[in-house]
Amino acid sequence: MSFFKKFFSVITISSITLATVCSCNNDPSASQSSGYGKSKYPEQITIDVYDQEANFKGIQNGWFGDELLERFNVKLNIIAPNVDPNGQALMDVRAASGSIGDIIICSANNNALEALVEQGLLLNMEDYIKDKEVMKYESAITRLNQGLDGIYAIPSELSTASVTEPLNIKEPNYGPYLRWDIYSEVGYPQMDTLEDLLDVLVLMKEKEPYSDTGEETYGFSFFSDWDLNMMNAAKQPCCFYGYDEYGFVLAKADGSDYQSILDDDSLYMRVLKLYFDANQLGLVDPDSRTNTYTDVYDKYQDGQILYCPWPFLGQSAYNSLSNMVQGKGFMLSDISDMEIYAYGAYDQGNVNNVIAIGADTKDPQRMMDIINWLYTDEGIYANQASNDSGSAGPIGICWDMGEDGPYLTDYGKKVFQDASNDPIPGYDGSFRDGISRLNFSAVNLKELDSNGYPYAYLLWDSELSKDKTVLEENWSEYMNALSSEDYLEKNDKILVAPGCVFVNEAETTEIKEIRDACKAIIIQYSWDMVFAPDQAHFNAIKKEMQRLCMGLGYSDVLEYDMEGAAKQGSMRQAAIAEENNF
């Protein structure tokens, strides 16, 4: 069954689909809420957007900033705990002041949404959201706000696909991505387990000791921006084996196993040992402790790093068209025992990332108009555009509609295929410099726009039918697959966590205090273990980390997380059963 036939088979009687396909509009830029500008909002304002997922703080500039200025006469000041030195406490501090932001993007899990409502920090949108286009997702919105006596938030990543349909587009969210050109030059050595990656990277570093600008190459480069309950870099390879984090727990996608990250034999500890061994071999970037995400991106772009756990970093930074036609770039490699974790589509939205309006905003209607726009065709194409694999950005500039469907313009091809930094016509700066910094996905990009085409440009016929580069041909021939997704599915190497709405009960004050104390220790000591001078120090640091956490009450938090992870697993299975009975 083709992708599109399969896709349509699960959305036939969805209210979302009815609202979408009934439109006869042929121009995605002309949807119902295309913006109001100075006609409705003559006063230009700057608003605070508290955004837990953003990797940028400050004023949103560039073409996306201009879009918002033109449509809503507004500038966004993004407040990002991810890149704030006091990010852990930023929400608490702002909540205590009575003002988090005009627009708030945060998690609804662990009763976080209920807590914000109870504190009077969120606006009830009921009087502002009526007749808005976003209400075509009323079922998901109602479910998220159940028991709150109002509408206080809207979920992200809304989808009409099956809960077992992976959210990712062509590439998985995680995977052992290698500089394929160098991997091929050293003879495609087989990797049976994760640890075999080190021998391969040693060979690759010997083959390519310097980057494109003459800097020393490394197998790994880390950054701490995303550390939350643990060292984020150490969690990523756990996903190669079907696990993802739930607090201090690693939970398998199918609910078959739950691990404490502090157990001696946990995958988390296994990865820390892998990184320690890698550092002993000279494979770890020595600047990792001080790197930001941007620093690491720049190193990938220069060809300084040889491995990446995510396609959106390595491929985005290095797989320009000019590199790929030379056969250079990052592609998914194979580890014999891997079973990569994938997120299933959220038929009721993703509650780990929701959007809301601050109760003290001075212009609630304008905030509602902005949020509503993010869920329209034009808002999705603009806000969910990325460097290389999201939506395609502004119509008429990066893409256009032809007789045979949507296609990238010459400028769009330069941007998405050759990493061009050319100025974007009609705006200041380049496309890449101006993309949305919100990191908020209103809908699954496999969803269809008003004309029946996926928002993800990589799924357009015009893209699927184009000639492969030397890199892609080399990879396809060796892996005997059309794409990473095709390879993983054919070889049963993907494990989908069914999409579902799960909101765990609120943490008690005691649990929160213990968690905050433990995670600070876990993060610091995990980094120390990676850079330990020898095995004896590695073991000693690990034992001390375990001892300190246990003494603080880690077991109580672990019990809470284990219960929550198990409930989430049950909800996932219930989502499959509900879909099958529908």
XYZ file of C-alpha atoms in Angstrom:
582
model
C 0.000 0.000 0.000
C 1.450 3.400 -0.946
C 2.170 5.992 1.744
C -0.640 8.277 0.637
C -3.226 5.487 0.355
C -2.175 4.213 3.758
C -2.291 7.736 5.145
C -5.781 8.448 3.855
C -7.055 5.107 5.125
C -6.742 6.244 8.733
C -8.276 9.700 8.374
C -11.454 9.161 6.418
C -13.895 10.295 9.072
C -11.625 12.628 11.022
C -12.993 16.059 11.771
C -9.536 17.431 11.039
C -9.545 15.973 7.572
C -13.040 17.229 6.849
C -12.006 20.714 7.769
C -8.918 20.427 5.603
C -10.019 18.749 2.405
C -13.299 20.648 2.090
C -11.346 23.778 1.238
C -11.305 24.632 -2.455
C -8.573 27.210 -2.014
C -5.593 26.678 -4.344
C -3.256 29.082 -2.555
C -1.968 27.965 0.846
C -0.938 31.551 1.551
C -4.536 32.737 1.515
C -6.068 30.854 4.423
C -8.728 32.263 6.711
C -6.355 33.890 9.186
C -3.650 35.232 6.886
C -2.939 38.050 9.302
C -4.303 41.451 10.168
C -1.355 43.831 10.341
C -1.861 47.435 11.236
C -5.496 47.418 10.111
C -6.456 45.503 13.250
C -3.418 46.157 15.410
C -2.044 49.673 14.751
C 0.263 49.591 17.782
C 3.490 47.673 17.330
C 4.350 45.674 20.448
C 7.056 43.298 21.646
C 5.791 40.259 23.524
C 7.532 37.729 25.759
C 7.358 34.104 24.612
C 8.450 31.680 27.319
C 9.538 28.616 25.341
C 10.943 25.519 27.019
C 11.926 23.956 23.684
C 13.683 26.972 22.127
C 17.444 26.871 21.576
C 17.609 30.634 21.037
C 16.860 33.576 23.289
C 16.199 37.167 22.275
C 14.283 38.872 19.485
C 13.082 36.744 16.574
C 14.545 38.454 13.530
C 14.749 37.608 9.829
C 11.968 36.673 7.473
C 9.860 34.834 10.088
C 10.094 37.848 12.378
C 9.032 40.048 9.451
C 6.074 37.749 8.760
C 4.822 38.235 12.308
C 5.440 41.968 12.164
C 3.524 42.267 8.902
C 0.609 40.069 9.963
C 0.244 40.982 13.633
C 2.448 44.067 14.111
C 4.343 42.176 16.791
C 7.916 41.224 17.671
C 8.765 38.121 19.682
C 11.187 38.214 22.588
C 11.969 34.535 23.192
C 12.784 33.472 26.748
C 14.522 30.093 26.550
C 15.425 28.073 29.666
C 17.465 25.736 27.442
C 20.088 28.427 26.874
C 19.757 30.320 30.148
C 22.414 29.702 32.847
C 19.577 29.578 35.395
C 17.218 27.677 33.113
C 16.271 25.082 35.712
C 14.731 27.721 37.960
C 13.538 30.147 35.288
C 9.924 28.938 35.200
C 9.642 28.965 38.991
C 11.078 32.470 39.252
C 8.780 33.857 36.569
C 5.752 32.053 37.995
C 6.482 33.509 41.431
C 6.484 36.975 39.881
C 2.995 36.315 38.490
C 4.055 36.617 34.854
C 5.608 33.834 32.781
C 5.051 35.360 29.356
C 2.443 36.608 26.900
C 2.657 33.276 25.069
C 3.873 30.174 26.897
C 5.201 27.001 25.305
C 5.752 24.304 27.921
C 4.924 20.760 28.988
C 1.491 19.790 30.314
C 2.855 16.625 31.842
C 3.165 15.881 35.559
C 0.130 18.115 36.121
C 2.155 21.136 34.995
C -0.834 22.566 33.094
C -3.179 22.152 36.052
C -0.632 23.806 38.348
C -0.327 26.848 36.095
C -4.101 27.156 35.897
C -4.486 26.860 39.650
C -1.900 29.604 40.144
C -3.872 31.878 37.833
C -0.992 32.169 35.365
C -2.835 31.128 32.176
C -5.649 32.816 30.272
C -8.901 30.949 29.637
C -9.079 31.166 25.823
C -12.772 30.281 25.526
C -13.901 33.825 24.705
C -11.125 34.293 22.123
C -10.851 30.931 20.377
C -14.448 30.689 19.123
C -14.705 30.402 15.322
C -10.925 30.212 15.009
C -9.463 27.810 12.483
C -7.566 25.935 15.201
C -10.925 24.684 16.516
C -10.953 22.095 13.753
C -8.803 20.259 16.312
C -11.513 20.661 18.967
C -11.419 17.016 20.042
C -7.727 17.151 20.943
C -8.059 20.577 22.586
C -11.014 19.440 24.690
C -9.211 16.308 25.799
C -6.115 18.225 26.882
C -8.196 20.687 28.917
C -10.523 18.110 30.430
C -11.361 19.023 34.033
C -9.963 22.542 33.804
C -13.259 24.393 33.345
C -12.017 26.213 30.279
C -9.510 26.142 27.410
C -6.046 26.975 28.665
C -3.694 25.259 26.207
C -3.475 23.647 22.774
C -1.354 20.534 22.125
C 1.397 20.285 19.515
C 2.144 17.759 16.736
C -1.522 17.103 15.989
C -2.016 14.255 13.550
C -4.638 12.177 11.841
C -2.306 9.232 11.165
C -2.303 5.923 13.020
C -0.767 5.992 16.498
C 1.717 3.368 15.268
C 2.765 5.449 12.250
C 6.237 6.934 12.963
C 6.257 10.714 13.161
C 9.610 11.020 11.433
C 9.958 11.840 7.739
C 12.325 9.570 5.777
C 14.929 9.645 8.579
C 14.426 8.351 12.162
C 14.695 10.752 15.109
C 17.773 8.890 16.343
C 20.387 6.645 14.811
C 24.115 5.966 14.370
C 24.854 8.454 11.578
C 28.413 8.361 10.213
C 30.336 10.372 7.661
C 29.455 7.807 5.028
C 32.223 8.756 2.599
C 34.898 8.069 5.216
C 33.092 4.957 6.475
C 33.129 3.587 2.926
C 36.819 4.423 2.528
C 37.701 2.295 5.572
C 35.757 -0.648 4.127
C 32.301 -0.457 5.773
C 33.426 -2.355 8.903
C 30.559 -4.281 10.492
C 29.277 -3.163 13.897
C 27.586 -5.890 15.926
C 27.098 -3.816 19.091
C 27.299 -0.186 20.123
C 30.838 -0.652 21.420
C 32.061 -1.592 17.919
C 31.414 2.021 16.958
C 34.684 3.003 18.673
C 36.941 0.830 16.492
C 35.201 2.223 13.416
C 35.668 5.829 14.542
C 39.343 5.217 15.264
C 39.782 4.035 11.672
C 37.790 6.974 10.347
C 39.791 9.507 12.357
C 43.031 7.990 11.073
C 41.682 8.225 7.530
C 40.452 11.815 7.939
C 42.444 13.483 10.758
C 41.525 17.042 9.789
C 38.331 18.922 8.976
C 37.624 20.953 5.858
C 39.378 23.945 7.453
C 42.222 21.978 8.992
C 40.856 21.444 12.508
C 41.390 18.105 14.264
C 38.520 15.651 13.753
C 36.711 13.815 16.549
C 34.212 11.003 16.719
C 32.023 12.742 19.309
C 31.219 16.291 20.322
C 28.771 17.056 23.138
C 26.917 20.057 24.527
C 25.018 20.497 27.789
C 22.117 22.692 26.578
C 19.612 19.831 26.717
C 20.653 18.187 30.002
C 17.536 17.802 32.154
C 17.273 14.687 34.333
C 20.563 13.305 33.041
C 23.372 13.988 30.575
C 21.381 14.220 27.371
C 24.222 13.007 25.161
C 24.372 9.764 27.167
C 20.655 9.167 26.677
C 20.731 9.379 22.885
C 22.338 5.985 22.074
C 19.821 4.365 24.445
C 17.270 5.243 21.770
C 19.162 2.989 19.339
C 17.842 0.109 21.448
C 14.228 1.200 21.715
C 14.446 3.178 24.971
C 13.620 6.773 25.797
C 13.730 8.699 29.072
C 10.929 9.111 31.570
C 12.387 11.059 34.467
C 15.106 8.811 35.905
C 13.755 5.809 33.989
C 14.639 4.439 30.576
C 11.374 3.051 29.196
C 11.218 0.712 26.210
C 8.819 1.795 23.494
C 6.739 -1.390 23.673
C 6.509 -1.347 27.484
C 8.546 -4.523 27.859
C 11.295 -3.081 30.058
C 11.974 -0.193 32.440
C 15.446 0.640 33.771
C 16.780 2.946 36.464
C 19.528 5.043 34.904
C 21.692 4.546 38.021
C 21.681 0.745 37.869
C 25.144 -0.662 37.180
C 23.874 -2.531 34.127
C 21.608 0.193 32.710
C 21.979 1.384 29.141
C 22.742 4.836 30.503
C 25.779 3.519 32.392
C 26.793 1.519 29.331
C 26.845 4.680 27.214
C 28.834 6.615 29.820
C 31.432 3.817 29.697
C 31.400 4.029 25.894
C 32.137 7.757 26.034
C 34.847 7.256 28.672
C 36.530 4.694 26.418
C 36.105 7.039 23.466
C 37.802 9.858 25.347
C 40.683 7.557 26.277
C 41.099 6.936 22.531
C 41.133 10.652 21.718
C 37.726 10.509 20.025
C 35.877 13.094 22.174
C 36.007 16.808 21.412
C 37.833 18.325 24.429
C 35.627 21.440 24.196
C 32.490 19.393 24.890
C 32.038 20.721 28.440
C 31.772 24.309 27.194
C 30.152 23.732 23.797
C 26.716 25.141 23.001
C 24.456 23.538 20.409
C 25.511 26.268 17.979
C 29.193 25.502 18.578
C 28.611 21.833 17.826
C 26.556 22.642 14.717
C 29.437 24.753 13.396
C 31.855 21.871 13.966
C 29.632 19.481 12.039
C 29.350 22.026 9.257
C 33.149 22.133 9.054
C 33.405 18.332 8.858
C 35.144 18.152 12.240
C 32.841 15.508 13.799
C 32.500 12.012 12.293
C 29.445 10.598 14.103
C 26.054 12.012 15.030
C 23.068 10.520 16.929
C 20.556 12.688 15.036
C 19.978 13.312 11.326
C 18.709 16.830 12.014
C 22.166 17.883 13.211
C 24.784 16.051 11.155
C 22.876 15.975 7.882
C 21.511 19.481 8.277
C 24.974 20.904 8.908
C 27.062 18.908 6.418
C 24.889 17.318 3.736
C 24.875 20.241 1.331
C 24.224 19.427 -2.321
C 27.801 20.322 -3.206
C 29.075 17.822 -0.630
C 26.572 15.118 -1.532
C 27.360 15.211 -5.276
C 30.969 14.527 -4.239
C 29.746 11.554 -2.206
C 30.344 13.315 1.135
C 27.895 13.458 4.029
C 26.199 11.767 6.968
C 24.043 8.690 6.422
C 22.511 6.081 8.721
C 24.815 3.156 9.461
C 23.824 -0.218 10.855
C 24.490 -1.810 14.236
C 23.425 -5.454 14.140
C 21.465 -5.410 17.399
C 19.892 -1.958 17.117
C 16.132 -1.362 17.270
C 15.637 2.367 16.954
C 13.030 4.176 19.041
C 10.384 6.057 17.054
C 7.540 8.276 18.229
C 4.113 7.296 16.957
C 1.710 9.909 15.636
C -0.295 11.778 18.259
C -3.950 11.516 17.298
C -4.765 13.803 20.229
C -1.601 15.893 20.101
C 1.619 15.894 22.084
C 1.078 17.077 25.658
C 4.801 17.317 26.336
C 4.747 20.566 24.368
C 1.649 22.767 24.481
C 0.991 26.428 23.779
C -0.929 28.831 26.009
C -1.518 32.527 26.712
C -0.314 34.243 29.881
C -3.116 35.494 32.117
C -1.573 38.965 32.410
C -1.053 39.649 28.700
C -2.278 43.082 27.690
C -3.557 41.963 24.282
C -5.145 38.495 24.567
C -6.935 38.678 21.212
C -3.702 39.333 19.359
C -2.034 36.431 21.193
C -4.932 34.189 20.151
C -4.630 35.340 16.538
C -0.917 34.512 16.521
C -1.445 31.035 18.008
C -4.318 30.349 15.641
C -2.116 31.288 12.675
C 0.456 28.669 13.688
C -2.186 25.978 12.984
C -3.159 27.306 9.519
C -1.556 26.341 6.214
C 0.483 29.506 5.963
C 1.532 29.371 9.616
C 2.610 25.734 9.354
C 4.609 26.354 6.180
C 6.328 29.331 7.835
C 6.810 28.252 11.458
C 7.760 24.614 10.784
C 10.303 25.392 8.100
C 13.777 24.204 9.033
C 17.240 24.137 7.554
C 16.714 21.044 5.467
C 13.753 18.772 6.187
C 10.729 20.580 7.580
C 8.119 22.559 5.687
C 9.245 24.771 2.832
C 8.802 28.288 4.181
C 7.148 31.167 2.308
C 5.305 30.338 -0.918
C 6.466 32.224 -4.002
C 9.998 32.401 -2.616
C 11.136 28.940 -1.500
C 8.401 26.959 -3.227
C 5.434 27.319 -5.524
C 2.446 25.385 -6.834
C 2.524 23.941 -10.349
C 0.188 21.833 -12.456
C 1.668 18.651 -10.983
C 1.739 19.887 -7.410
C 4.136 21.822 -5.187
C 7.818 22.174 -6.071
C 10.887 23.961 -4.752
C 11.880 27.135 -6.561
C 15.474 27.678 -7.651
C 16.016 29.639 -4.454
C 14.392 26.866 -2.391
C 16.694 24.280 -3.963
C 19.722 26.391 -3.081
C 18.494 26.727 0.512
C 17.431 23.152 1.225
C 19.811 21.214 -0.994
C 22.982 23.291 -0.962
C 22.812 25.002 2.438
C 22.901 28.373 0.696
C 23.168 31.470 2.851
C 22.065 33.748 0.019
C 19.747 36.614 1.042
C 16.061 35.688 0.929
C 14.246 37.828 -1.659
C 12.131 40.558 -0.105
C 13.581 40.202 3.400
C 16.738 41.015 5.312
C 19.221 38.215 5.881
C 19.207 34.623 4.635
C 16.544 31.949 4.909
C 18.533 30.032 7.514
C 19.131 33.109 9.631
C 15.410 33.904 9.655
C 13.735 30.565 10.423
C 11.364 30.381 13.385
C 13.161 30.011 16.694
C 10.082 28.693 18.504
C 10.874 25.009 17.909
C 7.135 24.366 18.148
C 5.457 21.925 15.738
C 1.730 22.625 15.600
C 1.021 19.574 13.427
C 2.736 16.449 12.168
C 4.343 17.451 8.854
C 2.970 14.317 7.206
C -0.449 15.988 7.487
C -1.967 17.333 4.288
C -2.568 20.992 3.510
C -5.753 22.445 2.006
C -4.734 21.182 -1.436
C -4.041 17.627 -0.295
C -0.230 17.773 -0.232
C 2.030 16.973 2.746
C 3.485 19.940 4.579
C 6.850 18.142 4.474
C 8.410 19.070 1.151
C 10.517 15.886 1.165
C 7.275 13.949 0.588
C 6.233 15.925 -2.501
C 6.308 13.994 -5.785
C 8.673 16.615 -7.185
C 11.218 15.683 -4.500
C 10.647 11.932 -4.426
C 11.251 11.680 -8.172
C 14.463 13.719 -8.366
C 17.813 12.114 -9.198
C 19.918 10.805 -6.313
C 23.314 12.286 -5.495
C 26.507 10.222 -5.464
C 26.228 9.949 -1.664
C 22.631 8.706 -1.810
C 23.406 6.231 -4.616
C 26.376 4.843 -2.700
C 24.322 4.455 0.474
C 21.285 2.923 -1.297
C 23.408 0.405 -3.150
C 25.280 -0.722 -0.042
C 22.264 -0.760 2.282
C 19.830 -2.085 -0.348
C 17.214 0.490 0.605
C 15.597 3.625 -0.794
C 15.817 5.577 2.456
C 16.681 5.155 6.128
C 13.010 4.629 6.912
C 12.813 1.973 4.196
C 15.896 0.187 5.561
C 14.652 0.148 9.151
C 11.194 -1.096 8.216
C 12.461 -3.844 5.886
C 14.893 -5.105 8.507
C 12.594 -4.783 11.563
C 14.944 -2.299 13.155
C 12.459 0.288 14.340
C 10.311 0.184 17.488
C 7.390 2.590 17.602
C 6.088 4.047 20.849
C 2.366 4.494 20.063
C 1.276 8.108 20.250
C -1.079 8.850 23.121
C -2.173 11.560 25.506
C -0.676 10.854 28.918
C -0.501 13.357 31.763
C 0.926 11.943 34.986
C -0.195 13.075 38.420
C 1.621 16.074 39.851
C 4.873 15.634 41.706
C 4.751 16.391 45.396
C 7.003 19.141 46.690
C 9.185 16.484 48.289
C 9.594 14.527 45.039
C 10.442 17.705 43.146
C 13.054 18.754 45.683
C 14.686 15.318 45.667
C 14.638 15.212 41.860
C 16.259 18.634 41.562
C 19.021 17.640 43.971
C 19.624 14.246 42.334
C 19.611 15.412 38.746
C 22.201 18.096 39.502
C 24.485 15.365 40.822
C 23.700 12.927 37.990
C 24.457 15.515 35.313
C 27.699 16.750 36.876
C 29.025 13.298 37.758
C 28.068 11.854 34.357
C 30.223 14.470 32.652
C 32.995 13.761 35.154
C 32.808 10.045 34.353
C 33.226 10.676 30.625
C 36.340 12.772 31.234
C 37.747 10.659 34.093
C 41.527 10.211 33.778
C 41.381 6.425 34.131
C 39.129 3.447 34.838
C 39.642 3.620 38.603
C 38.457 7.232 38.707
C 35.542 6.377 36.414
C 34.386 3.653 38.801
C 34.880 5.838 41.866
C 32.872 8.715 40.397
C 30.058 6.344 39.459
C 29.903 4.853 42.966
C 29.924 8.302 44.534
C 27.125 9.470 42.224
C 25.025 6.450 43.178
C 25.793 6.887 46.903
C 24.924 10.595 46.970
C 21.678 10.135 45.057
C 20.533 7.223 47.183
C 21.240 9.241 50.276
C 19.076 12.076 48.983
C 16.058 9.832 48.379
C 16.563 8.831 44.723
C 14.570 5.623 45.295
C 11.417 7.613 46.090
C 11.656 9.544 42.830
C 12.485 6.359 40.943
C 9.345 4.686 42.306
C 7.270 7.672 41.160
C 8.885 7.589 37.703
C 8.510 3.819 37.385
C 4.790 4.084 38.136
C 4.403 6.912 35.643
C 6.363 5.089 32.926
C 4.220 1.975 33.416
C 1.025 4.040 33.194
C 2.284 5.630 30.005
C 3.025 2.166 28.597
C -0.516 1.051 29.421
C -1.949 4.169 27.795
C 0.025 3.446 24.632
C -1.405 -0.039 24.394
C -4.867 1.367 25.091
C -4.398 3.841 22.231
C -3.744 0.941 19.845
C -6.786 -0.943 21.123
C -8.987 2.143 20.843
C -7.829 2.734 17.276
C -8.421 -0.903 16.319
C -11.947 -0.753 17.732
C -12.748 2.519 16.006
